[in-house]
Coordinates of C-alpha atoms and ligand atoms in Angstrom, one line a residue:
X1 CA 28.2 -4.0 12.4
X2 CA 26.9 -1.0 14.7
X3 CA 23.2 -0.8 15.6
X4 CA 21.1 -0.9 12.7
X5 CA 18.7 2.0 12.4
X6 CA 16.5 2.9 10.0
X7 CA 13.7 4.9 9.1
X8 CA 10.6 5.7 6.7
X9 CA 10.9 9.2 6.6
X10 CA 7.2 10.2 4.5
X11 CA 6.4 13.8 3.8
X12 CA 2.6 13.8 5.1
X13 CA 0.8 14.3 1.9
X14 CA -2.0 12.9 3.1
X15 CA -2.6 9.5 1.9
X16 CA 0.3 6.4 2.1
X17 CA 1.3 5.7 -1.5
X18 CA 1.8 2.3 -2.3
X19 CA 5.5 3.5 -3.2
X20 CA 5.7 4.8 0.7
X21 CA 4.1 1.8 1.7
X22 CA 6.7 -0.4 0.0
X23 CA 9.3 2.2 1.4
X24 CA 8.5 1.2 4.4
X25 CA 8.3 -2.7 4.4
X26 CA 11.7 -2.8 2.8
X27 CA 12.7 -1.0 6.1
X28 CA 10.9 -2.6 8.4
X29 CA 11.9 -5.9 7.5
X30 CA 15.6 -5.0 7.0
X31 CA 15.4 -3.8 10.8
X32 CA 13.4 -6.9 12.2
X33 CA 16.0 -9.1 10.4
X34 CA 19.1 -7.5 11.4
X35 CA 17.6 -6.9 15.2
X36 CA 17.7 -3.2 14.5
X37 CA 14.7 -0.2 14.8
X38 CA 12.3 0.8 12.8
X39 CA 12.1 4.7 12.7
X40 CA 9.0 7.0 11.7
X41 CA 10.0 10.4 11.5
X42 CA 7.6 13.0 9.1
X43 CA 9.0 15.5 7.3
X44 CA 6.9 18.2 6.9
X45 CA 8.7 21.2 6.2
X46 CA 7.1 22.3 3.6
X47 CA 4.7 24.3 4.9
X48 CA 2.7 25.3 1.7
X49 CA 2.2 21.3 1.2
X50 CA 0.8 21.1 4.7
X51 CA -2.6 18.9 4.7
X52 CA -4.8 18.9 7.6
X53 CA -4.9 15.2 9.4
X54 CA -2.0 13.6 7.0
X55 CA -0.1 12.4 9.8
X56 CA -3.0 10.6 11.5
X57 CA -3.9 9.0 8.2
X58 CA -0.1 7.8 7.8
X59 CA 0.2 6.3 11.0
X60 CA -3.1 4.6 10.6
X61 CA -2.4 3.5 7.5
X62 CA 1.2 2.2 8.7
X63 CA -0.5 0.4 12.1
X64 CA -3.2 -1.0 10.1
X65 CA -0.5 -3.0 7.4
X66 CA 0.9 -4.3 10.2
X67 CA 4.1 -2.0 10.1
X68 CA 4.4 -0.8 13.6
X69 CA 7.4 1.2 14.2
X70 CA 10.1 1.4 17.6
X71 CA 10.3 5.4 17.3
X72 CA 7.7 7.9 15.7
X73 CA 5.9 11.1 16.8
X74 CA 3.1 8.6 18.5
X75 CA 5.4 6.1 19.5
X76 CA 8.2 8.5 21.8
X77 CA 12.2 7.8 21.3
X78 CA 15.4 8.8 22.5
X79 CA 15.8 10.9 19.5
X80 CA 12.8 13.2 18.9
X81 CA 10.9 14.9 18.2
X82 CA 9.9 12.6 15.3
X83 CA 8.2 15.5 13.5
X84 CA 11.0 17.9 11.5
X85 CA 8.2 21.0 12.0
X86 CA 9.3 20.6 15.7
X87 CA 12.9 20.5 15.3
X88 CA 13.8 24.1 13.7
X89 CA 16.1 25.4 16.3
X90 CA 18.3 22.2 15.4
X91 CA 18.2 23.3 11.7
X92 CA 19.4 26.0 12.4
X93 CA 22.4 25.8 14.7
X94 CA 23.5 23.2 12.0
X95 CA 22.9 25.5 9.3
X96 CA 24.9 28.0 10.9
X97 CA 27.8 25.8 11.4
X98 CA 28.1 25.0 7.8
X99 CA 28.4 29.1 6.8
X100 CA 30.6 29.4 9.7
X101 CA 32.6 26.8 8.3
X102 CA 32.5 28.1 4.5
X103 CA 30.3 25.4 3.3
X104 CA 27.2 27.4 3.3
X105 CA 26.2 31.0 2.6
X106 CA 23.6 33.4 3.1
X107 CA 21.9 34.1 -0.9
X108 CA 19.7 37.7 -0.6
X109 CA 19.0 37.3 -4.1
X110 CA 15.5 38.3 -5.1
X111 CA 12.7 36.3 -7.0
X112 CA 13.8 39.4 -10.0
X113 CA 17.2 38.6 -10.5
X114 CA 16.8 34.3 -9.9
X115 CA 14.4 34.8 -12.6
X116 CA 16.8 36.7 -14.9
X117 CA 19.3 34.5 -14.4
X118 CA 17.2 31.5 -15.4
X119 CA 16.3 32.4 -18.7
X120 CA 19.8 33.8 -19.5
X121 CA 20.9 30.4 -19.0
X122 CA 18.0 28.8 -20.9
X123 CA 19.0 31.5 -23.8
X124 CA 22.4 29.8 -23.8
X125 CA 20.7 26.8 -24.4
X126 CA 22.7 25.6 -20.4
X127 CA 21.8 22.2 -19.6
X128 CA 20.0 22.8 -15.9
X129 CA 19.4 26.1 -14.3
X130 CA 21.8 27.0 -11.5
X131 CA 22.7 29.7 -9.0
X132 CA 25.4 31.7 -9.8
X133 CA 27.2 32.1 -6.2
X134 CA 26.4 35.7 -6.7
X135 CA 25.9 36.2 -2.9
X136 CA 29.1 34.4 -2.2
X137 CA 31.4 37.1 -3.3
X138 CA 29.5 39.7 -0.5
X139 CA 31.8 41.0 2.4
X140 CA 31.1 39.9 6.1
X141 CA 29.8 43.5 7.3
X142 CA 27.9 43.6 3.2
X143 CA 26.0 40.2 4.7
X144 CA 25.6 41.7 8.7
X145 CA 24.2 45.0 7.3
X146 CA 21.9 42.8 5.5
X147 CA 21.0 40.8 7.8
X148 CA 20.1 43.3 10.4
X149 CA 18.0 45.3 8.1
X150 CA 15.9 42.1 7.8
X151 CA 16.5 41.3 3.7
X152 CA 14.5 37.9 2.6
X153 CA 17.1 35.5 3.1
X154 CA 18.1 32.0 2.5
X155 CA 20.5 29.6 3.0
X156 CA 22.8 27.9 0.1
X157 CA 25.1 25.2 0.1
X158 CA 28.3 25.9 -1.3
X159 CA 29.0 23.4 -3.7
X160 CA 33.3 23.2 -4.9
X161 CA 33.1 22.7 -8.7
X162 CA 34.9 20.6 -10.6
X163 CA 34.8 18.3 -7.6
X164 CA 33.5 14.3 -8.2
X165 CA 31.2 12.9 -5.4
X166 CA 31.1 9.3 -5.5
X167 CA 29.2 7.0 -2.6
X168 CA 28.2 3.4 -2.3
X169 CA 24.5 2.2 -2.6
X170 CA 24.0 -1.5 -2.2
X171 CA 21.6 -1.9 -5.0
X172 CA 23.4 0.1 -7.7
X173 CA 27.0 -0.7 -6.4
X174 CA 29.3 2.8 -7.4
X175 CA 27.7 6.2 -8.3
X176 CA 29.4 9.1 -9.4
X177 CA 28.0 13.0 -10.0
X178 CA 29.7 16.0 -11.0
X179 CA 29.6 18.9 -8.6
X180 CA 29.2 21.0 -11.7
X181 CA 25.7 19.2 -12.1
X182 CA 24.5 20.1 -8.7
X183 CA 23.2 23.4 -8.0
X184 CA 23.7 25.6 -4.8
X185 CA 21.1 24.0 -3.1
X186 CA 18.9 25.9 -1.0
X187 CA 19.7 24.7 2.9
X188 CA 17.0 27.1 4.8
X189 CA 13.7 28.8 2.9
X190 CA 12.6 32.4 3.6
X191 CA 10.1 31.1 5.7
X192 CA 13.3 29.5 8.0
X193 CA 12.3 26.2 7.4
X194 CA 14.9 24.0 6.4
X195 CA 14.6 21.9 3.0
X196 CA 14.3 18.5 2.8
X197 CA 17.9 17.9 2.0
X198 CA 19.2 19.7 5.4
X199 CA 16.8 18.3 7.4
X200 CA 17.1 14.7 6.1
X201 CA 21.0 15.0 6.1
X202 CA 20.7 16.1 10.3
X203 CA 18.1 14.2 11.5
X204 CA 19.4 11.1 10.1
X205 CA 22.6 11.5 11.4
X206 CA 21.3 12.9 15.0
X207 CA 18.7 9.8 14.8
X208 CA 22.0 7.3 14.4
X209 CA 20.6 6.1 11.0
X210 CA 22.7 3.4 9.7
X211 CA 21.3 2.6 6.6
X212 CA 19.4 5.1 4.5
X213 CA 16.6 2.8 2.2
X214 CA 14.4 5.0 0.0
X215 CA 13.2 5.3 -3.3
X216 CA 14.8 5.8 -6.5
X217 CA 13.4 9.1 -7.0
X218 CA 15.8 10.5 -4.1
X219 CA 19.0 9.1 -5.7
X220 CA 19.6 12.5 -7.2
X221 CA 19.5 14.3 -4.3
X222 CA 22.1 11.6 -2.3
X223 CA 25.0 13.8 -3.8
X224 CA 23.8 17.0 -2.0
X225 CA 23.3 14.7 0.8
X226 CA 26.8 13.2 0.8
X227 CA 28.3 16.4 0.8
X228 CA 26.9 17.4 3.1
X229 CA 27.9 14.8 5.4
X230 CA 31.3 15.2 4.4
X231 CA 30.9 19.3 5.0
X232 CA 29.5 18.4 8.6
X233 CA 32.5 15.7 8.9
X234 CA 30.1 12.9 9.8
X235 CA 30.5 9.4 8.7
X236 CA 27.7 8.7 5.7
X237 CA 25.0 6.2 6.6
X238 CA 24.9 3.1 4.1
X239 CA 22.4 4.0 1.3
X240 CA 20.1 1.6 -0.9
X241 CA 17.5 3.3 -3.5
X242 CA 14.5 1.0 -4.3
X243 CA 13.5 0.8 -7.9
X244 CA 10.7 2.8 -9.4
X245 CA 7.0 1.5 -9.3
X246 CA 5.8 0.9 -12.7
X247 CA 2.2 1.1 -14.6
X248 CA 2.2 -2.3 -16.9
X249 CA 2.6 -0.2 -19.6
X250 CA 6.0 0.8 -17.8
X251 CA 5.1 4.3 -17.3
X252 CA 5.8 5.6 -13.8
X253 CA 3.2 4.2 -11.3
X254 CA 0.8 7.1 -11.4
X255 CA -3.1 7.7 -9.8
X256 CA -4.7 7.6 -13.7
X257 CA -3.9 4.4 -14.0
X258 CA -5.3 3.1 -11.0
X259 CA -5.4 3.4 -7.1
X260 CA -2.0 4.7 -5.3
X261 CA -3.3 5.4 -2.2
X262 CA -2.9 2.0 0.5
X263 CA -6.7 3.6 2.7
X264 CA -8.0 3.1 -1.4
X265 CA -6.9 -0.8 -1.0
X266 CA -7.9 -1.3 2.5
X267 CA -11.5 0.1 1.7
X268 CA -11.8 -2.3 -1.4
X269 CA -11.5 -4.6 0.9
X270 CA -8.1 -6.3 0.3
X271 CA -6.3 -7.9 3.0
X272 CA -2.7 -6.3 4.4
X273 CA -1.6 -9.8 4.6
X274 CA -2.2 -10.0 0.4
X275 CA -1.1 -6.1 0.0
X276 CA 2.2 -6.7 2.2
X277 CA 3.2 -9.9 -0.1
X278 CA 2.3 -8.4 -3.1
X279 CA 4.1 -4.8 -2.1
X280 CA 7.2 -6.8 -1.3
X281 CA 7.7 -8.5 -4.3
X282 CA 7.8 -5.2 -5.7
X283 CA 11.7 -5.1 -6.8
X284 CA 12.5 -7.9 -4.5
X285 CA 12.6 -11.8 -4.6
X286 CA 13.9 -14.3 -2.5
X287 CA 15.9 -15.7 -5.5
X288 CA 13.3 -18.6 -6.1
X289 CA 9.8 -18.7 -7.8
X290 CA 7.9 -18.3 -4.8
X291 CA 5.4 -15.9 -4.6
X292 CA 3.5 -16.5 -1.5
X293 CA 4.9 -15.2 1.9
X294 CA 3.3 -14.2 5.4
X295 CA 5.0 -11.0 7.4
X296 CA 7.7 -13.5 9.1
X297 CA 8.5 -15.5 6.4
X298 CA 9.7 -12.1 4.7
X299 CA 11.4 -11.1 7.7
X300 CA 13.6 -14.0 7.6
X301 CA 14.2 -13.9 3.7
X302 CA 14.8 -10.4 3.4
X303 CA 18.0 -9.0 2.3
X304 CA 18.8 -5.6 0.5
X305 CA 21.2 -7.6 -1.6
X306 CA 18.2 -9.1 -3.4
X307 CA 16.6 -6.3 -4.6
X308 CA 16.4 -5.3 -8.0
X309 CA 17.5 -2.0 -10.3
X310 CA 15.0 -2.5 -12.5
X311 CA 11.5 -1.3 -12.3
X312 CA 8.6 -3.3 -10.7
X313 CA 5.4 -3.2 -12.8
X314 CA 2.6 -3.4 -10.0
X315 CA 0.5 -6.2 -11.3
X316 CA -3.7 -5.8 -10.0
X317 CA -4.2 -9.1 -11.2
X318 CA -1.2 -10.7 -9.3
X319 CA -2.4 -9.0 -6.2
X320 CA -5.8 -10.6 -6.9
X321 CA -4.8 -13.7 -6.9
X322 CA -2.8 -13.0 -3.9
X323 CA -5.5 -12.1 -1.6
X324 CA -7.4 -14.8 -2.7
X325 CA -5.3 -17.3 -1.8
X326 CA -4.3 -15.7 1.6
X327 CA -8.0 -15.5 2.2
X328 CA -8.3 -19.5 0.9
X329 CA -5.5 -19.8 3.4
X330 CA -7.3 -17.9 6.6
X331 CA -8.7 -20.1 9.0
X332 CA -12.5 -20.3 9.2
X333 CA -12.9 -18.6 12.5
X334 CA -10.7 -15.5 11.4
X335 CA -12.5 -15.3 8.1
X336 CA -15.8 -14.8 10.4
X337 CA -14.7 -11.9 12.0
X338 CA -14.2 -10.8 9.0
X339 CA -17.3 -11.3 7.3
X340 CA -19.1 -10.0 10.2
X341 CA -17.0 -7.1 10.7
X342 CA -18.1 -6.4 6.6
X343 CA -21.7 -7.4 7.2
X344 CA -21.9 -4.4 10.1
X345 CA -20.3 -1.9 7.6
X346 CA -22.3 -2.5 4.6
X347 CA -25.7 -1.5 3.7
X348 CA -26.6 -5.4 3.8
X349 CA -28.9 -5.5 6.9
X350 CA -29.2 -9.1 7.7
X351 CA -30.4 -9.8 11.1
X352 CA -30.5 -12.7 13.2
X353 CA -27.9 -14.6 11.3
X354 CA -26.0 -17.0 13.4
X355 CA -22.0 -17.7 13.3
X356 CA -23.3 -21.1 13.1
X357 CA -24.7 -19.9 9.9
X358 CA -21.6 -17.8 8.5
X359 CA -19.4 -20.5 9.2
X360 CA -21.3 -22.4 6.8
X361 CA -21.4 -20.3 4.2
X362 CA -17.3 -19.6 4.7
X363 CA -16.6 -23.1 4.3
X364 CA -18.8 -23.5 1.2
X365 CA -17.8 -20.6 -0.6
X366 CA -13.8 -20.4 0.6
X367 CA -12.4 -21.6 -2.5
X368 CA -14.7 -19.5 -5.0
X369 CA -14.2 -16.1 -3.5
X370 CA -11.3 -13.7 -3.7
X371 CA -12.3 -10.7 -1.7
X372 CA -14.6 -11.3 2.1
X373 CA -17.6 -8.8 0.5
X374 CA -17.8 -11.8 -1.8
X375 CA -19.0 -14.1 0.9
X376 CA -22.3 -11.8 0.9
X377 CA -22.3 -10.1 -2.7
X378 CA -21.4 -13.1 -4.4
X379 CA -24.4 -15.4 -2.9
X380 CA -26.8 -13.2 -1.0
X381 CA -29.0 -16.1 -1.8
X382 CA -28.1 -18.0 1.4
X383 CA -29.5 -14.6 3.6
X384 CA -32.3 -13.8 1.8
X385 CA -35.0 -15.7 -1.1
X386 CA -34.5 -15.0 -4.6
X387 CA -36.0 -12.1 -6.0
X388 CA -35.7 -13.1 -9.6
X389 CA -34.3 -16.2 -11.1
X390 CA -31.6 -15.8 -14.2
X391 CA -33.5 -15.4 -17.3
X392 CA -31.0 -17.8 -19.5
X393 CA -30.9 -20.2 -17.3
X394 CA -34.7 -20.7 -17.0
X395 CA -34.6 -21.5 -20.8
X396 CA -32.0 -23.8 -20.6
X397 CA -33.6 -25.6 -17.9
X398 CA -37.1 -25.0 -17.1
X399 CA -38.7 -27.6 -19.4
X400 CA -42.5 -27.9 -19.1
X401 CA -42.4 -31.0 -17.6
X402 CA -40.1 -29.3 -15.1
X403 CA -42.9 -28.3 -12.6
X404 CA -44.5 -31.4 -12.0
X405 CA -40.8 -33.3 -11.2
X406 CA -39.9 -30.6 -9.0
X407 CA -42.9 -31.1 -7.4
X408 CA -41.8 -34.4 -6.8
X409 CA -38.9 -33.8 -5.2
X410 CA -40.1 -31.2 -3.0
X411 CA -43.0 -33.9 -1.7
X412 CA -39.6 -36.0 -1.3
X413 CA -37.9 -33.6 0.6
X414 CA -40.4 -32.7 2.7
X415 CA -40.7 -36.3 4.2
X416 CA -36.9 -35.8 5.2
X417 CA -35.8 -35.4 8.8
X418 CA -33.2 -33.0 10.1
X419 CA -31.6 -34.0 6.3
X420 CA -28.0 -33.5 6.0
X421 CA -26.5 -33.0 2.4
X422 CA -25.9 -36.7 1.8
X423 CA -30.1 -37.0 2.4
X424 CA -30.4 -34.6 -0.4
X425 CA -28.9 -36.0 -2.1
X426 CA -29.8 -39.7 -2.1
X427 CA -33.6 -38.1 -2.0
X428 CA -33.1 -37.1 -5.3
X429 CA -31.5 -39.7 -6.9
X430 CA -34.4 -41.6 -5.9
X431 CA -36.7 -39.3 -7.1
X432 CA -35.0 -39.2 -10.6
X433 CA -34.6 -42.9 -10.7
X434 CA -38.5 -43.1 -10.0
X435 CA -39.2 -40.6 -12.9
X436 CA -37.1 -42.4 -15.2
X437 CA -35.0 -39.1 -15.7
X438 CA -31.6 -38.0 -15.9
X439 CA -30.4 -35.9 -12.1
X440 CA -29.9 -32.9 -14.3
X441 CA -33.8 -32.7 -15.0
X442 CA -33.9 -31.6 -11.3
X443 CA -30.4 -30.6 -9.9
X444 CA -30.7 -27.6 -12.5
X445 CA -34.2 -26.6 -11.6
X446 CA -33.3 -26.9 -8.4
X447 CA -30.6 -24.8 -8.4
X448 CA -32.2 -22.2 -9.9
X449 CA -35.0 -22.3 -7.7
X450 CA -33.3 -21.8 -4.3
X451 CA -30.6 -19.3 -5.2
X452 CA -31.9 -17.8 -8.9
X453 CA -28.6 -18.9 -10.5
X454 CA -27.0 -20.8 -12.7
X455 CA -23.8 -21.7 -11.0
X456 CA -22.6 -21.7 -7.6
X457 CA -21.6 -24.5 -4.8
X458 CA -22.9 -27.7 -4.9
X459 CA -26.5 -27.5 -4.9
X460 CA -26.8 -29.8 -2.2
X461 CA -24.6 -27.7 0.2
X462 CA -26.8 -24.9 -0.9
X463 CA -29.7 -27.0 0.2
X464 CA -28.2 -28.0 3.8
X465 CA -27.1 -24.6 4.8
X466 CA -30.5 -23.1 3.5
X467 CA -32.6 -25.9 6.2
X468 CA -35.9 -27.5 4.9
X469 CA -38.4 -25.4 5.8
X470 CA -36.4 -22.5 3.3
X471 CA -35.9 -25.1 0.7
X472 CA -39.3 -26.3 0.5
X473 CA -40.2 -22.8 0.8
X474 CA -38.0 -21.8 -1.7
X475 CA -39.0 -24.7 -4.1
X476 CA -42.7 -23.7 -3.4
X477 CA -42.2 -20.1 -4.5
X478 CA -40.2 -20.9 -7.9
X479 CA -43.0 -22.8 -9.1
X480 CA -45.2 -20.3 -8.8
X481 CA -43.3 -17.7 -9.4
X482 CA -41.2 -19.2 -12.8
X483 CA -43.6 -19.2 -15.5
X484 CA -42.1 -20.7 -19.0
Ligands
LIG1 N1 10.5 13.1 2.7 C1 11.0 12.2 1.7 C2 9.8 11.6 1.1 O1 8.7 12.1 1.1 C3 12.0 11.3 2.3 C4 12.9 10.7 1.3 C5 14.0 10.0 2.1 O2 13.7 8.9 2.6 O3 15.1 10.5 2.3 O4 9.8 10.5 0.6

């Protein structure tokens, strides 16, 4: 097989869709599989869709999931510019070719008589609104005079009816139109950009694409494309159309039903390890149950040939559970740069708190967490004191004989030296034994008086993380302050 090239080809709306970002991994691992390049190239020729700073957010948003790519407008190429808005003169002489050749045509029609036309076709009830190659039938000096008197102009392809166009795509094996379906597409705007079916159809031939992977939404326009390819007399590249995103109610993947943006998931906090797994199980699996993959592990598994026609329902709770267990799965060390990296952006001013410290925490609270906020929102009680304790669980377990034992133990605990956990612990199992109580009578209590809850880690990892002086401290402050 020839060099494999291909290429996530975004219009810069913006924001990265979850769609795009998919889009792209499917690409991306397809090239790093089959030793092939990764392309960026932004198609922004439509200029009335043009948003300040889109491309910046793409690329960011591209660089940050980990998708880097061989060729883009940042990264430089032998076959750039990477940016369609910088390749007009190219349109052009392409465009020009095609009329030359008879497969395009200049249309001078005006916005008047393309509106006429429409609703005569709607009155006879016509299927799709079409062009009716009215400018096709103008003479060669009709078209110059035209021309040279400056007339609003476009381009049109010049679609053979009656024709079948049939192409390959490796998901959906055989598909057929009918030229009578397809319209007269319009090749260049009056502004002298070039749509996105011209542009797409040069640039991925001049950029040596060999395999054209995008979503489903574009499989109506491969026909225009394919003609166009055969018009020019180019060989086609291979094509592949991913399967629609779906809402779980199986309603197309739309922003009221949720986030769509990949910057929305990256501030929430979720990792691109968890969003790149969960993304590429998104009309693709390895042909086993397994759900859990890192970036290489897709690389080697990934084939096109896997890939589903079917829509993918995108599943929140799936990629939950996702980024919790590549989180579980982080080492401790990479989870605290995490944290910290959190604990500088958030409003959460904690000062002088020690890796030492966080590392602690991490490896107490690994397994209960999903998200890295959660290693501060979900027990702020290991940075600062409790400001109130958890109303039920006072009634459940502040007895009134409750003071005086925890008294008991605190007197206990304050005779302890540098205690580790297991000193806790056997300190209170004496102190229970000596009481003639069950541990409950003061491992609840306890609880609630060093971190105001109910539930959480063992108590006494709570308790050797926290130090003695806060414990005591702590236990000092709940009897005082808890009032039955
Ligand atoms: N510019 C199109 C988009 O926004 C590209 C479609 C394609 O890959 O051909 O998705």
């Amino acid at each position: 097989m020839s060099d494999i090239r291909v290429r996530f080809a975004p219009s810069p709306t913006g924001y990265l869709h979850v769609g795009g970002l998919r889009t792209a991994l499917y690409n991306y691992l397809f090239a790093k599989k089959n030793n092939g390049k990764f392309i960026l190239r932004i198609e922004d020729t439509d200029r009335s869709r043009y948003v300040e700073g889109a491309v910046e957010n793409l690329t960011a948003a591209l660089k940050w999931a980990g998708l880097q790519y061989d060729e883009g407008p940042d990264a430089g190429g032998n076959y750039g510019p990477y940016l369609q808005s910088e390749r007009l003169n190219i349109y052009h002489k392409y465009a020009d070719e095609l009329i030359n050749k008879g497969h395009a045509y200049h249309c001078f029609c005006t916005q008047e008589r393309l509106e006429k036309l429409r609703e005569e076709q709607q009155r006879q009830k016509l299927p799709q609104a079409k062009y009716d190659k009215h400018c096709l039938s103008l003479t060669k000096s009709e078209i110059e005079e035209k021309l040279e008197r400056g007339i609003p102009k476009v381009v049109r392809l010049n679609v053979i009816p009656n024709q079948r166009i049939v192409f390959n795509d490796i998901i959906r094996g055989t598909v057929e139109f009918e030229s009578n379906n397809i319209d007269d597409q319009i090749l260049i705007k009056s502004d002298g950009y070039p749509t996105y079916h011209l542009a797409n159809v040069i640039d991925d031939h001049l950029m040596k694409i060999s395999h054209v992977i995008r979503g489903e939404e574009w499989l109506s326009s491969t026909p225009k494309h394919v003609l166009l390819y055969d018009f020019f007399g180019w060989e086609r590249p291979a094509f592949a159309h991913l399967p629609l995103l779906l809402n779980p109610d199986r309603t197309k993947l739309s922003k009221r039903q949720g986030d769509v943006a990949v910057e929305d998931y990256r501030d929430k906090g979720y990792l691109k390890e968890a969003l790149i797994n969960f993304v590429a199980l998104l009309g693709w699996n390895a042909g086993d149950d397994r759900e859990f993959y890192y970036m290489d592990e897709l690389v080697e598994k990934f084939s096109l040939e896997r890939v589903n026609k079917s829509g993918a329902v995108f599943d929140i709770v799936k990629l939950n559970s996702l980024n919790a267990e590549h989180l579980r799965k982080k080492r401790n060390e990479d989870i605290l740069k995490l944290l910290k990296e959190e604990i500088h952006n958030s409003q959460f001013s904690v000062l002088n708190i020690s890796d030492e410290f966080l590392l602690q925490i991490i490896a107490t609270m690994k397994e209960r967490v999903g998200f890295v906020k959660e290693f501060i929102t979900s027990c702020k009680y290991f940075y600062e004191a409790p400001q109130d304790y958890e109303q039920k669980a006072i009634e459940k377990s502040w007895k009134d004989d409750t003071p005086e034992q925890l008294k008991k133990l605190r007197d206990k605990f304050a005779k302890l030296e540098n205690p580790t956990k297991e000193d806790y612990e056997i300190a209170l199992t004496k102190t229970a034994e000596k009481l003639k109580i069950g541990k409950g009578k003061l491992i609840h209590p306890l609880r609630l008086a060093v971190s105001g809850q109910s539930t959480g880690p063992g108590v006494y990892d709570i308790l050797a993380i926290l130090g003695k002086n806060e414990v005591i401290k702590r236990i000092d402050r709940a009897l005082e302050k808890i009032i039955n």
